[in-house]
Coordinates of C-alpha atoms in Angstrom, one line a residue:
G153 CA 41.9 -81.1 -151.1
Y154 CA 42.2 -77.4 -151.1
N155 CA 40.7 -74.2 -149.7
A156 CA 40.4 -70.9 -151.5
N157 CA 39.4 -67.6 -150.0
F158 CA 38.6 -64.2 -151.5
D159 CA 37.8 -61.1 -149.5
I160 CA 37.3 -57.5 -150.6
Q161 CA 36.3 -54.5 -148.5
K162 CA 36.0 -50.8 -148.7
K163 CA 36.3 -48.4 -145.7
F164 CA 34.5 -45.0 -145.7
R165 CA 35.3 -42.1 -143.5
L166 CA 32.3 -40.2 -142.1
R167 CA 31.5 -37.2 -139.9
D168 CA 34.8 -35.4 -140.5
D169 CA 36.7 -38.7 -139.9
K170 CA 35.1 -39.3 -136.5
D171 CA 33.3 -42.4 -137.7
S172 CA 34.1 -45.2 -140.2
F173 CA 31.9 -47.6 -142.1
I174 CA 33.3 -50.9 -143.6
L175 CA 31.4 -52.7 -146.4
G176 CA 32.8 -56.1 -147.6
T177 CA 32.2 -59.4 -149.2
N178 CA 33.8 -62.8 -148.8
F179 CA 33.9 -66.0 -150.8
T180 CA 35.3 -69.3 -149.7
R181 CA 35.6 -72.6 -151.6
E182 CA 36.4 -75.8 -149.7
N183 CA 37.1 -79.1 -151.4
M184 CA 38.3 -82.4 -150.0
Q185 CA 38.9 -85.8 -151.7
C186 CA 39.9 -88.9 -149.8
N187 CA 40.9 -92.4 -151.1
Y188 CA 41.8 -94.5 -148.0
P189 CA 40.1 -97.9 -148.3
P190 CA 38.3 -99.4 -146.6
Y191 CA 37.3 -96.3 -144.6
A192 CA 36.9 -93.9 -147.6
S193 CA 37.1 -94.8 -151.3
D194 CA 37.2 -91.9 -153.7
A195 CA 35.1 -89.9 -151.2
Q196 CA 34.7 -86.2 -152.2
N197 CA 33.0 -83.3 -150.6
G198 CA 32.9 -79.6 -151.7
R199 CA 31.0 -76.5 -150.7
N200 CA 31.0 -72.7 -151.2
S201 CA 30.3 -70.0 -148.6
Y202 CA 29.3 -66.4 -149.4
S203 CA 29.0 -63.5 -147.0
L204 CA 28.4 -59.8 -147.0
Y205 CA 29.5 -57.8 -143.9
Q206 CA 29.0 -54.3 -142.6
S207 CA 30.6 -52.5 -139.7
Y208 CA 30.0 -49.0 -138.4
D209 CA 32.4 -47.5 -135.8
Y210 CA 30.6 -44.6 -134.1
K211 CA 32.6 -42.2 -131.9
A212 CA 30.1 -41.1 -129.3
T213 CA 32.6 -39.0 -127.4
D214 CA 36.4 -38.6 -127.3
K215 CA 36.5 -41.5 -124.9
F216 CA 33.6 -43.7 -126.0
N217 CA 33.2 -45.7 -129.2
L218 CA 30.4 -48.0 -130.3
I219 CA 30.8 -50.6 -133.1
F220 CA 27.8 -52.2 -134.9
G221 CA 28.4 -55.1 -137.1
L222 CA 26.4 -57.5 -139.2
R223 CA 27.3 -60.5 -141.4
E224 CA 24.9 -62.2 -143.9
Y225 CA 26.3 -65.7 -144.3
Y226 CA 25.2 -68.4 -146.8
M227 CA 26.7 -71.8 -147.3
T228 CA 25.8 -74.1 -150.2
K229 CA 24.6 -77.7 -149.9
S230 CA 27.3 -80.3 -149.8
Q231 CA 27.3 -84.1 -149.9
F232 CA 26.9 -84.4 -146.1
Q233 CA 25.2 -81.1 -145.0
D234 CA 22.3 -79.0 -146.2
S235 CA 22.6 -75.4 -147.2
D236 CA 22.3 -72.8 -144.5
F237 CA 21.7 -69.0 -144.2
E238 CA 22.5 -67.0 -141.1
L239 CA 22.4 -63.4 -139.9
L240 CA 25.3 -62.8 -137.5
P241 CA 25.1 -59.5 -135.6
Q242 CA 27.7 -58.0 -133.3
F243 CA 27.7 -55.0 -130.9
Q244 CA 30.8 -53.7 -129.2
G245 CA 31.7 -50.8 -127.0
L246 CA 35.0 -49.3 -125.8
Y247 CA 35.5 -46.6 -123.1
K248 CA 39.0 -45.2 -122.7
V249 CA 39.6 -43.9 -119.2
N250 CA 43.0 -42.7 -120.1
S251 CA 46.1 -43.7 -122.1
T252 CA 46.6 -47.0 -120.1
S253 CA 43.1 -48.0 -119.0
S254 CA 39.9 -48.9 -120.9
Y255 CA 36.6 -50.8 -120.4
Y256 CA 34.9 -52.8 -123.1
F257 CA 31.9 -55.0 -123.9
N258 CA 31.1 -57.4 -126.7
I259 CA 27.8 -59.1 -127.7
G260 CA 27.8 -61.4 -130.8
K261 CA 26.3 -64.4 -132.5
S262 CA 28.5 -67.2 -133.8
F263 CA 27.9 -70.0 -136.3
E264 CA 30.0 -72.9 -137.4
M265 CA 29.4 -75.7 -139.9
P266 CA 30.8 -79.2 -139.3
D267 CA 34.2 -79.7 -140.9
I268 CA 34.1 -80.6 -144.6
T269 CA 35.7 -84.0 -143.8
S270 CA 33.1 -84.9 -141.1
G271 CA 31.2 -87.2 -143.5
F272 CA 34.3 -89.4 -144.2
F273 CA 36.6 -89.5 -141.3
Y274 CA 39.3 -91.9 -142.3
G275 CA 40.8 -94.4 -139.8
G276 CA 39.6 -97.4 -137.9
L277 CA 39.1 -95.5 -134.6
I278 CA 36.7 -92.8 -135.8
A279 CA 33.0 -93.2 -136.7
T280 CA 31.0 -90.8 -138.8
N281 CA 27.8 -89.0 -137.8
S282 CA 25.4 -88.3 -140.6
D283 CA 23.2 -86.3 -138.3
L284 CA 25.8 -83.8 -137.2
K285 CA 24.4 -80.3 -137.1
P286 CA 26.0 -76.9 -137.3
Q287 CA 26.6 -75.1 -133.9
S288 CA 25.4 -71.6 -133.2
G289 CA 25.0 -69.3 -130.3
W290 CA 25.5 -66.0 -128.5
S291 CA 28.4 -64.8 -126.4
Y292 CA 28.5 -61.8 -124.0
E293 CA 31.6 -60.3 -122.4
V294 CA 32.5 -57.2 -120.4
G295 CA 36.0 -56.4 -119.2
H296 CA 38.8 -54.0 -118.3
K297 CA 42.3 -53.7 -119.9
F298 CA 45.3 -52.0 -118.4
D299 CA 48.3 -51.5 -120.7
D300 CA 51.2 -49.2 -120.0
G301 CA 53.5 -50.6 -122.7
R302 CA 55.4 -52.8 -120.2
R303 CA 52.6 -54.5 -118.3
T304 CA 49.2 -55.7 -119.5
L305 CA 46.4 -56.9 -117.3
T306 CA 43.0 -57.9 -118.7
T307 CA 40.0 -58.9 -116.6
D308 CA 37.0 -60.4 -118.5
L309 CA 33.6 -61.6 -117.5
F310 CA 31.9 -63.8 -120.1
Y311 CA 28.7 -65.9 -120.8
M312 CA 28.1 -68.2 -123.7
N313 CA 24.9 -70.0 -124.8
I314 CA 25.5 -72.4 -127.6
K315 CA 23.0 -74.7 -129.4
D316 CA 24.3 -78.0 -130.9
K317 CA 27.9 -77.5 -129.7
F318 CA 30.3 -80.0 -131.1
Y319 CA 32.0 -82.5 -128.8
W320 CA 33.7 -85.9 -129.0
A321 CA 32.0 -89.0 -127.6
K322 CA 32.4 -92.7 -127.7
T323 CA 30.2 -95.3 -129.6
S324 CA 29.1 -98.5 -128.0
T325 CA 32.0 -100.2 -129.7
G326 CA 34.6 -97.7 -128.4
L327 CA 35.0 -95.6 -131.6
D328 CA 35.4 -91.8 -131.4
I329 CA 32.5 -89.9 -132.8
M330 CA 31.6 -86.2 -133.0
E331 CA 28.2 -85.3 -131.8
N332 CA 26.1 -82.3 -130.8
H333 CA 25.2 -81.1 -127.3
N334 CA 21.5 -80.2 -127.2
K335 CA 22.4 -77.1 -125.1
W336 CA 25.6 -75.7 -123.8
Q337 CA 26.3 -72.8 -121.5
N338 CA 29.4 -71.3 -119.9
V339 CA 29.9 -68.4 -117.5
G340 CA 33.1 -67.3 -115.9
L341 CA 35.9 -64.9 -115.2
E342 CA 39.2 -64.8 -117.1
I343 CA 42.3 -62.9 -115.9
N344 CA 45.5 -62.5 -118.0
Y345 CA 48.7 -60.7 -117.0
S346 CA 51.8 -60.2 -119.2
Q347 CA 55.0 -58.2 -118.5
K348 CA 58.1 -57.4 -120.5
L349 CA 61.2 -58.5 -118.5
N350 CA 63.7 -56.9 -120.9
K351 CA 64.0 -56.2 -124.6
E352 CA 63.9 -59.9 -125.6
W353 CA 61.9 -61.7 -122.9
S354 CA 58.4 -61.4 -121.6
A355 CA 56.3 -63.5 -119.3
N356 CA 52.6 -64.1 -118.9
A357 CA 50.1 -65.9 -116.6
G358 CA 46.4 -66.5 -116.8
L359 CA 43.6 -67.8 -114.7
T360 CA 40.1 -68.9 -115.9
V361 CA 37.3 -69.7 -113.4
Q362 CA 34.3 -71.1 -115.3
N363 CA 31.2 -73.3 -115.1
A364 CA 30.7 -75.0 -118.5
K365 CA 27.6 -77.2 -118.6
A366 CA 26.0 -79.4 -121.2
Y367 CA 22.3 -80.4 -121.4
S368 CA 21.0 -83.7 -122.8
D369 CA 17.4 -84.1 -124.0
D370 CA 17.8 -87.8 -123.3
T371 CA 18.5 -87.5 -119.6
S372 CA 17.0 -84.0 -119.1
R373 CA 20.0 -83.1 -117.0
W374 CA 22.9 -80.6 -117.0
T375 CA 26.4 -82.0 -116.6
Q376 CA 29.8 -80.5 -116.1
D377 CA 31.5 -80.3 -119.5
S378 CA 35.1 -79.0 -118.8
A379 CA 37.4 -78.0 -116.0
K380 CA 36.2 -75.3 -113.6
Y381 CA 39.7 -73.8 -113.1
I382 CA 42.3 -73.3 -115.8
F383 CA 45.8 -71.9 -115.1
N384 CA 48.5 -71.2 -117.6
V385 CA 52.0 -69.6 -117.6
G386 CA 54.4 -68.9 -120.4
T387 CA 57.3 -67.0 -121.7
T388 CA 58.1 -65.3 -125.0
Y389 CA 61.4 -64.5 -126.6
N390 CA 61.6 -61.8 -129.3
K391 CA 64.4 -61.0 -131.6
K392 CA 64.4 -59.0 -134.8
I393 CA 65.4 -62.1 -136.8
G394 CA 62.6 -64.2 -135.3
R395 CA 60.3 -65.0 -132.5
A396 CA 59.9 -68.1 -130.2
S397 CA 57.4 -68.8 -127.5
C398 CA 56.7 -71.6 -125.0

């Protein structure tokens, strides 16, 4: 199989270079062919997606910027999924307190089609789902970022509301199968800290406290969908000849 992507955009300067407007278009071609008997014999699936996108960056004051974005997205019909058209708006704001501190917010709509291979998963442990739907939803976040060039600290409050979110389940025979949650919500707090130790080494740590829940129309109940607490630590090593992280 193969994927091909074409993107072109033009940026316009407005209001004596205070504002900017981006106008662009994108085309993506996806194609997959699989011959893996007995699970998939000469199975093929292909689809095209087209989008137009616009973004306006408005400088309200010397410290406050607003960004308005919109994407018009269309995907053609494929062997396993119907065609779809979506309008995907986004609204962002950034307030710079000073050279090291800033506040931000972001509101946006997301949309994701099932993977092109979803109709012919190959392997004896995976079942296909002919009723798999695209997932879509809204996300909201507000936060603060501190960055003095040596240390970075971000604190982010978020809320997500997703319809038909993808997840892996088990069939009655024990096979893995991708399905859709009827409703899915998550609200939480994410804190990330990173610091340069010297010219080559830096360290980072992060904590997420969340409450991800999934709703089933069959049971009319909300259930916990993922861990409530996630903690991560890591180091990064930088050199001019390369970069490694762990």
